[in-house]
Protein backbone atom coordinates (compact mmCIF):
# COMPACT_ATOMS: atom_id res chain seq x y z
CA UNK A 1 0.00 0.00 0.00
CA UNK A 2 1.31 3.47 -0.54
CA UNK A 3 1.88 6.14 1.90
CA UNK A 4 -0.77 8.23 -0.32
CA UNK A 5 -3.25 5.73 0.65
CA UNK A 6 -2.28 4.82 3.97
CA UNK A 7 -2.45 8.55 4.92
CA UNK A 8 -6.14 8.78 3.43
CA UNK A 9 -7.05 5.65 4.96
CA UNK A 10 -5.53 7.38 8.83
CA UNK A 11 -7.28 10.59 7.97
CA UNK A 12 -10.48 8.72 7.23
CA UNK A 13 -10.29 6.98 10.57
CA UNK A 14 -9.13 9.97 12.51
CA UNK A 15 -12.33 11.90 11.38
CA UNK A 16 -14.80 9.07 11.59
CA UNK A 17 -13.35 8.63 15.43
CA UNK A 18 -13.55 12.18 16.42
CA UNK A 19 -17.02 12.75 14.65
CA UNK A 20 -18.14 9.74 17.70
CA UNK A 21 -15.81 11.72 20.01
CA UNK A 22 -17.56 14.93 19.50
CA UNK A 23 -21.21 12.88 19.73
CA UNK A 24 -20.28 11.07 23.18
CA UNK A 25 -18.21 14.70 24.82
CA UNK A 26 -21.65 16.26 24.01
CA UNK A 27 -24.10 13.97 26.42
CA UNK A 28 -20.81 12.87 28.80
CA UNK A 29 -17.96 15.78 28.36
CA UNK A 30 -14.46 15.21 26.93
CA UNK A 31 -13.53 13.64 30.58
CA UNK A 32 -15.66 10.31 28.93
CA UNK A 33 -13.15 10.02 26.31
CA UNK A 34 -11.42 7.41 26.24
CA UNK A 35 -8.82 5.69 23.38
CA UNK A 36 -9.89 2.17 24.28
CA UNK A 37 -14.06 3.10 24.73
CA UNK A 38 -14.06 4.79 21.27
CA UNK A 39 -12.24 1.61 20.18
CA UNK A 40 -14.86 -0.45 21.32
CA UNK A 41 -17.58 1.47 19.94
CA UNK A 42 -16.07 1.87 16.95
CA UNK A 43 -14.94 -1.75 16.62
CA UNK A 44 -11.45 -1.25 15.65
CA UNK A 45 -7.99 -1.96 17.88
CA UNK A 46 -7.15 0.20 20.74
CA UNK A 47 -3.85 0.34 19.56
CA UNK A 48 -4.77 1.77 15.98
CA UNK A 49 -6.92 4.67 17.77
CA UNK A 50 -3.37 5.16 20.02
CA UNK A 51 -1.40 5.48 16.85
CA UNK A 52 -3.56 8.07 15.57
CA UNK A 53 -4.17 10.18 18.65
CA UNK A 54 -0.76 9.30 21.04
CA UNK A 55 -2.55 10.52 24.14
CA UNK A 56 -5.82 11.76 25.93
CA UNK A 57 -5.01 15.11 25.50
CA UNK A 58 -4.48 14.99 22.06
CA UNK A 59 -7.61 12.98 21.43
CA UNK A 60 -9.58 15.82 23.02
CA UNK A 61 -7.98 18.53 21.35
CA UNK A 62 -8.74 16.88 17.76
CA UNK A 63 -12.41 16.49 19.56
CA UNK A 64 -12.91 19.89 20.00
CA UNK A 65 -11.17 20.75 16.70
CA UNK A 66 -14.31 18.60 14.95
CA UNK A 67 -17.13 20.01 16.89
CA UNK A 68 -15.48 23.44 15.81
CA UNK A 69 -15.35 22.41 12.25
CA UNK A 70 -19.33 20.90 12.77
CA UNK A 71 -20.71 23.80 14.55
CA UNK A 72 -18.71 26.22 11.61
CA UNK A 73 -20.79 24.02 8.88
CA UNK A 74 -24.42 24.01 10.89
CA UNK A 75 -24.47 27.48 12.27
CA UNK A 76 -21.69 30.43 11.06
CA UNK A 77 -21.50 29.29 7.17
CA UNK A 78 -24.91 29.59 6.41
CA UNK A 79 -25.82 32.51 8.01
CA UNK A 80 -22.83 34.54 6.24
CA UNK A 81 -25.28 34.99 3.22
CA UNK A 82 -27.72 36.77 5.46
CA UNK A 83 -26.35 40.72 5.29
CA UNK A 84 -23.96 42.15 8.31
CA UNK A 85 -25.86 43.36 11.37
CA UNK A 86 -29.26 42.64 12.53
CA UNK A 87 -30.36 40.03 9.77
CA UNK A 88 -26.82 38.32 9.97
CA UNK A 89 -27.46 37.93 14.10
CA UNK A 90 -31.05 36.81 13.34
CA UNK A 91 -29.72 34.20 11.17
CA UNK A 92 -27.22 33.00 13.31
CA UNK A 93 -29.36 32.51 16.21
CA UNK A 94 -31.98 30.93 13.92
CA UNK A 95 -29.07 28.34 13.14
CA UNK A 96 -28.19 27.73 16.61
CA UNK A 97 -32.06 26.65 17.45
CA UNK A 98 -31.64 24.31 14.73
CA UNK A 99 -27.99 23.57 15.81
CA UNK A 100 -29.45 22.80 19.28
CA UNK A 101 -33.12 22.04 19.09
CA UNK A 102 -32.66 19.42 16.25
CA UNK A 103 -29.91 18.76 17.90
CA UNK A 104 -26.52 18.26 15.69
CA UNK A 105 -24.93 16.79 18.67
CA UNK A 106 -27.13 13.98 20.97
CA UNK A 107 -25.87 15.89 24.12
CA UNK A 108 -26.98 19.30 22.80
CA UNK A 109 -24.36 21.93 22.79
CA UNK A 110 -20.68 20.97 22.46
CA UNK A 111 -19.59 23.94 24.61
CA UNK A 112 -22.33 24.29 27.12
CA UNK A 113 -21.53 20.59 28.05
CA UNK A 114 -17.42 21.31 27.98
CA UNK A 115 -16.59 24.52 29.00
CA UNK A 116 -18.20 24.21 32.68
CA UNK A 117 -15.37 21.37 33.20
CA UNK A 118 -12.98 22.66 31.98
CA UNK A 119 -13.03 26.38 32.78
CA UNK A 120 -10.64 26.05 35.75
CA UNK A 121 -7.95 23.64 34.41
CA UNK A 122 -5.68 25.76 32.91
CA UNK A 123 -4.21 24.02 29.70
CA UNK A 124 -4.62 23.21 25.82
CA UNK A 125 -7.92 21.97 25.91
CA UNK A 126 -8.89 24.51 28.31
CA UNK A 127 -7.66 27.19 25.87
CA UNK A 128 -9.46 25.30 22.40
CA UNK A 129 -12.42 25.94 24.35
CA UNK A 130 -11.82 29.36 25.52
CA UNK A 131 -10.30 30.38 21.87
CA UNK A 132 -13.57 29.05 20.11
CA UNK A 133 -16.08 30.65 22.58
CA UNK A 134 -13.77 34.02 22.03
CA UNK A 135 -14.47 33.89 18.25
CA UNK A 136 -18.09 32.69 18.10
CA UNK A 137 -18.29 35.90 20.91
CA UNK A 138 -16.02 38.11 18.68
CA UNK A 139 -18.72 37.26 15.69
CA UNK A 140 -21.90 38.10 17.59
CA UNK A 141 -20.22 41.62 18.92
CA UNK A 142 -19.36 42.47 15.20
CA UNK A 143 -23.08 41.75 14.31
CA UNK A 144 -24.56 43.98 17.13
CA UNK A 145 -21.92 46.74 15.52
CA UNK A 146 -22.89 47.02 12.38
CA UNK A 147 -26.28 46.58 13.55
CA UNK A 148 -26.30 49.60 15.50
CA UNK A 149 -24.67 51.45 12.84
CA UNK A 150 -27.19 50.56 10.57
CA UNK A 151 -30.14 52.08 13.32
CA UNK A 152 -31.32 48.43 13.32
CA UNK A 153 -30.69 48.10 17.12
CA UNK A 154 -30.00 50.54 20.22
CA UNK A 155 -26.47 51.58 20.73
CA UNK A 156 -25.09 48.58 22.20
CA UNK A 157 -21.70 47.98 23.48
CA UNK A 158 -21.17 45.10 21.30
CA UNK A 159 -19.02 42.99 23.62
CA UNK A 160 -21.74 43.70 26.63
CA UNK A 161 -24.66 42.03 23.51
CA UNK A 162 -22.36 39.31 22.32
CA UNK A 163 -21.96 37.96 26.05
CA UNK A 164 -25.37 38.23 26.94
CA UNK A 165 -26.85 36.83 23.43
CA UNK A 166 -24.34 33.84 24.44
CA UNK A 167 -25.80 33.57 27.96
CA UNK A 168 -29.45 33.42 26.53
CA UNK A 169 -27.97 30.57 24.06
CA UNK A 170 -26.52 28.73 27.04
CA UNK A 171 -29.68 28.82 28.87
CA UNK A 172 -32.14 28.03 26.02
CA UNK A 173 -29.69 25.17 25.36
CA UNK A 174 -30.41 23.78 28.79
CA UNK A 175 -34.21 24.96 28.91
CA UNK A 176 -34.18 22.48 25.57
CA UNK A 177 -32.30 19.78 27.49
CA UNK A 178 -34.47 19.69 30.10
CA UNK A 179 -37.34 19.81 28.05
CA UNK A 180 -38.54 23.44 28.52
CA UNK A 181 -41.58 23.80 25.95
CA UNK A 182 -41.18 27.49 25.69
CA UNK A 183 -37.15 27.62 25.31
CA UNK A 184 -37.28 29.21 21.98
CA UNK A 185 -39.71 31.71 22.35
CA UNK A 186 -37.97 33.17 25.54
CA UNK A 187 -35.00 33.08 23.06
CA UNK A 188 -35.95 35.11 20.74
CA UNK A 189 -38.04 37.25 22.43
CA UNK A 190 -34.78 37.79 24.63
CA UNK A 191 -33.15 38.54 21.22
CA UNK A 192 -35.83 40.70 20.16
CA UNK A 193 -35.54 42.85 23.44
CA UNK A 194 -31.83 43.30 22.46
CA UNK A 195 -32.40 44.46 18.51
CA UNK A 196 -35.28 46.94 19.33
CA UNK A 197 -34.22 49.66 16.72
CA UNK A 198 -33.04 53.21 18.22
């Protein structure tokens, strides 16, 4: 076999293991990982997952790097064709119902399940985490910008928005977890409260 093909063939496996990563860190957090449990799951040697991923740490980090990569396709992509500012935000919380209520991950929200752990252990997962809840933040503040600049919402401080859009997210997420019948409407009424034109 070439190396061509015996690269595909690890790069195959690596993503088919962390796509059930991602699913099983969602309902039981990246602490349930394990190289021999997603070995068993997966039916394939313990020793071939090893090769791929060396360590816990490193099976994690490629973890997170997939429900990244997931939550990139399901949520920001397609809501990039809706126009900066207040229909862009709209759209991106619209995704994120679907990205939660449907949901794309059985535990619900990759980062409302992970970032509670890990928030006080200082270290690379701890900062994949942090550095993908700083960019999904970073997008939401440059929404409520150009939405105020556009007179589609008051003058917000855009960081003060982005973190309490999140924390709305973060509780609908759990509202929907536990079953919470009006989740989405206190969503986006929340939302609504924040985009009330000037």
């Amino acid at each position: 076999m070439s190396t061509d093909q015996r690269l595909a063939r690890g790069d195959r496996s690596r993503r088919t293991i962390t796509r059930h990563a991602v699913d099983v860190a969602s309902a039981e957090g990246l602490d349930g990982l394990s190289l021999g449990r997603l070995a068993a799951d997966l039916g394939v040697s313990k020793s071939g997952v090893a090769t791929l991923f060396r360590s816990k740490e490193q099976l994690q980090l490629a973890t997170v790097e997939t429900a990244r990569n997931a939550f990139l396709e399901a949520v920001v992509r397609p809501a990039l064709s809706a126009p900066p500012g207040a229909a862009r935000l709209r759209a991106l919380v619209e995704r994120w119902i679907g990205y939660a209520e449907a949901p794309l991950f059985p535990g619900g929200c990759f980062w409302a399940a992970n970032l509670p752990v890990f928030d006080s252990r200082p270290g690379p997962v701890r900062d994949a985490l942090r550095d993908q809840r700083r960019s999904w933040l970073d997008l939401l503040a440059e929404q409520v910008r150009h939405a105020a600049a556009a007179g589609d919402a008051a003058d917000l401080d855009p960081g003060t928005a982005a973190f309490q859009i999140d924390a709305v997210l973060t509780a609908a997420n759990l509202a929907l977890r536990l079953g919470e019948p009006d989740a989405v409407d206190t969503l986006r009424r929340a939302l609504d409260g924040l985009l009330r034109p000037r």
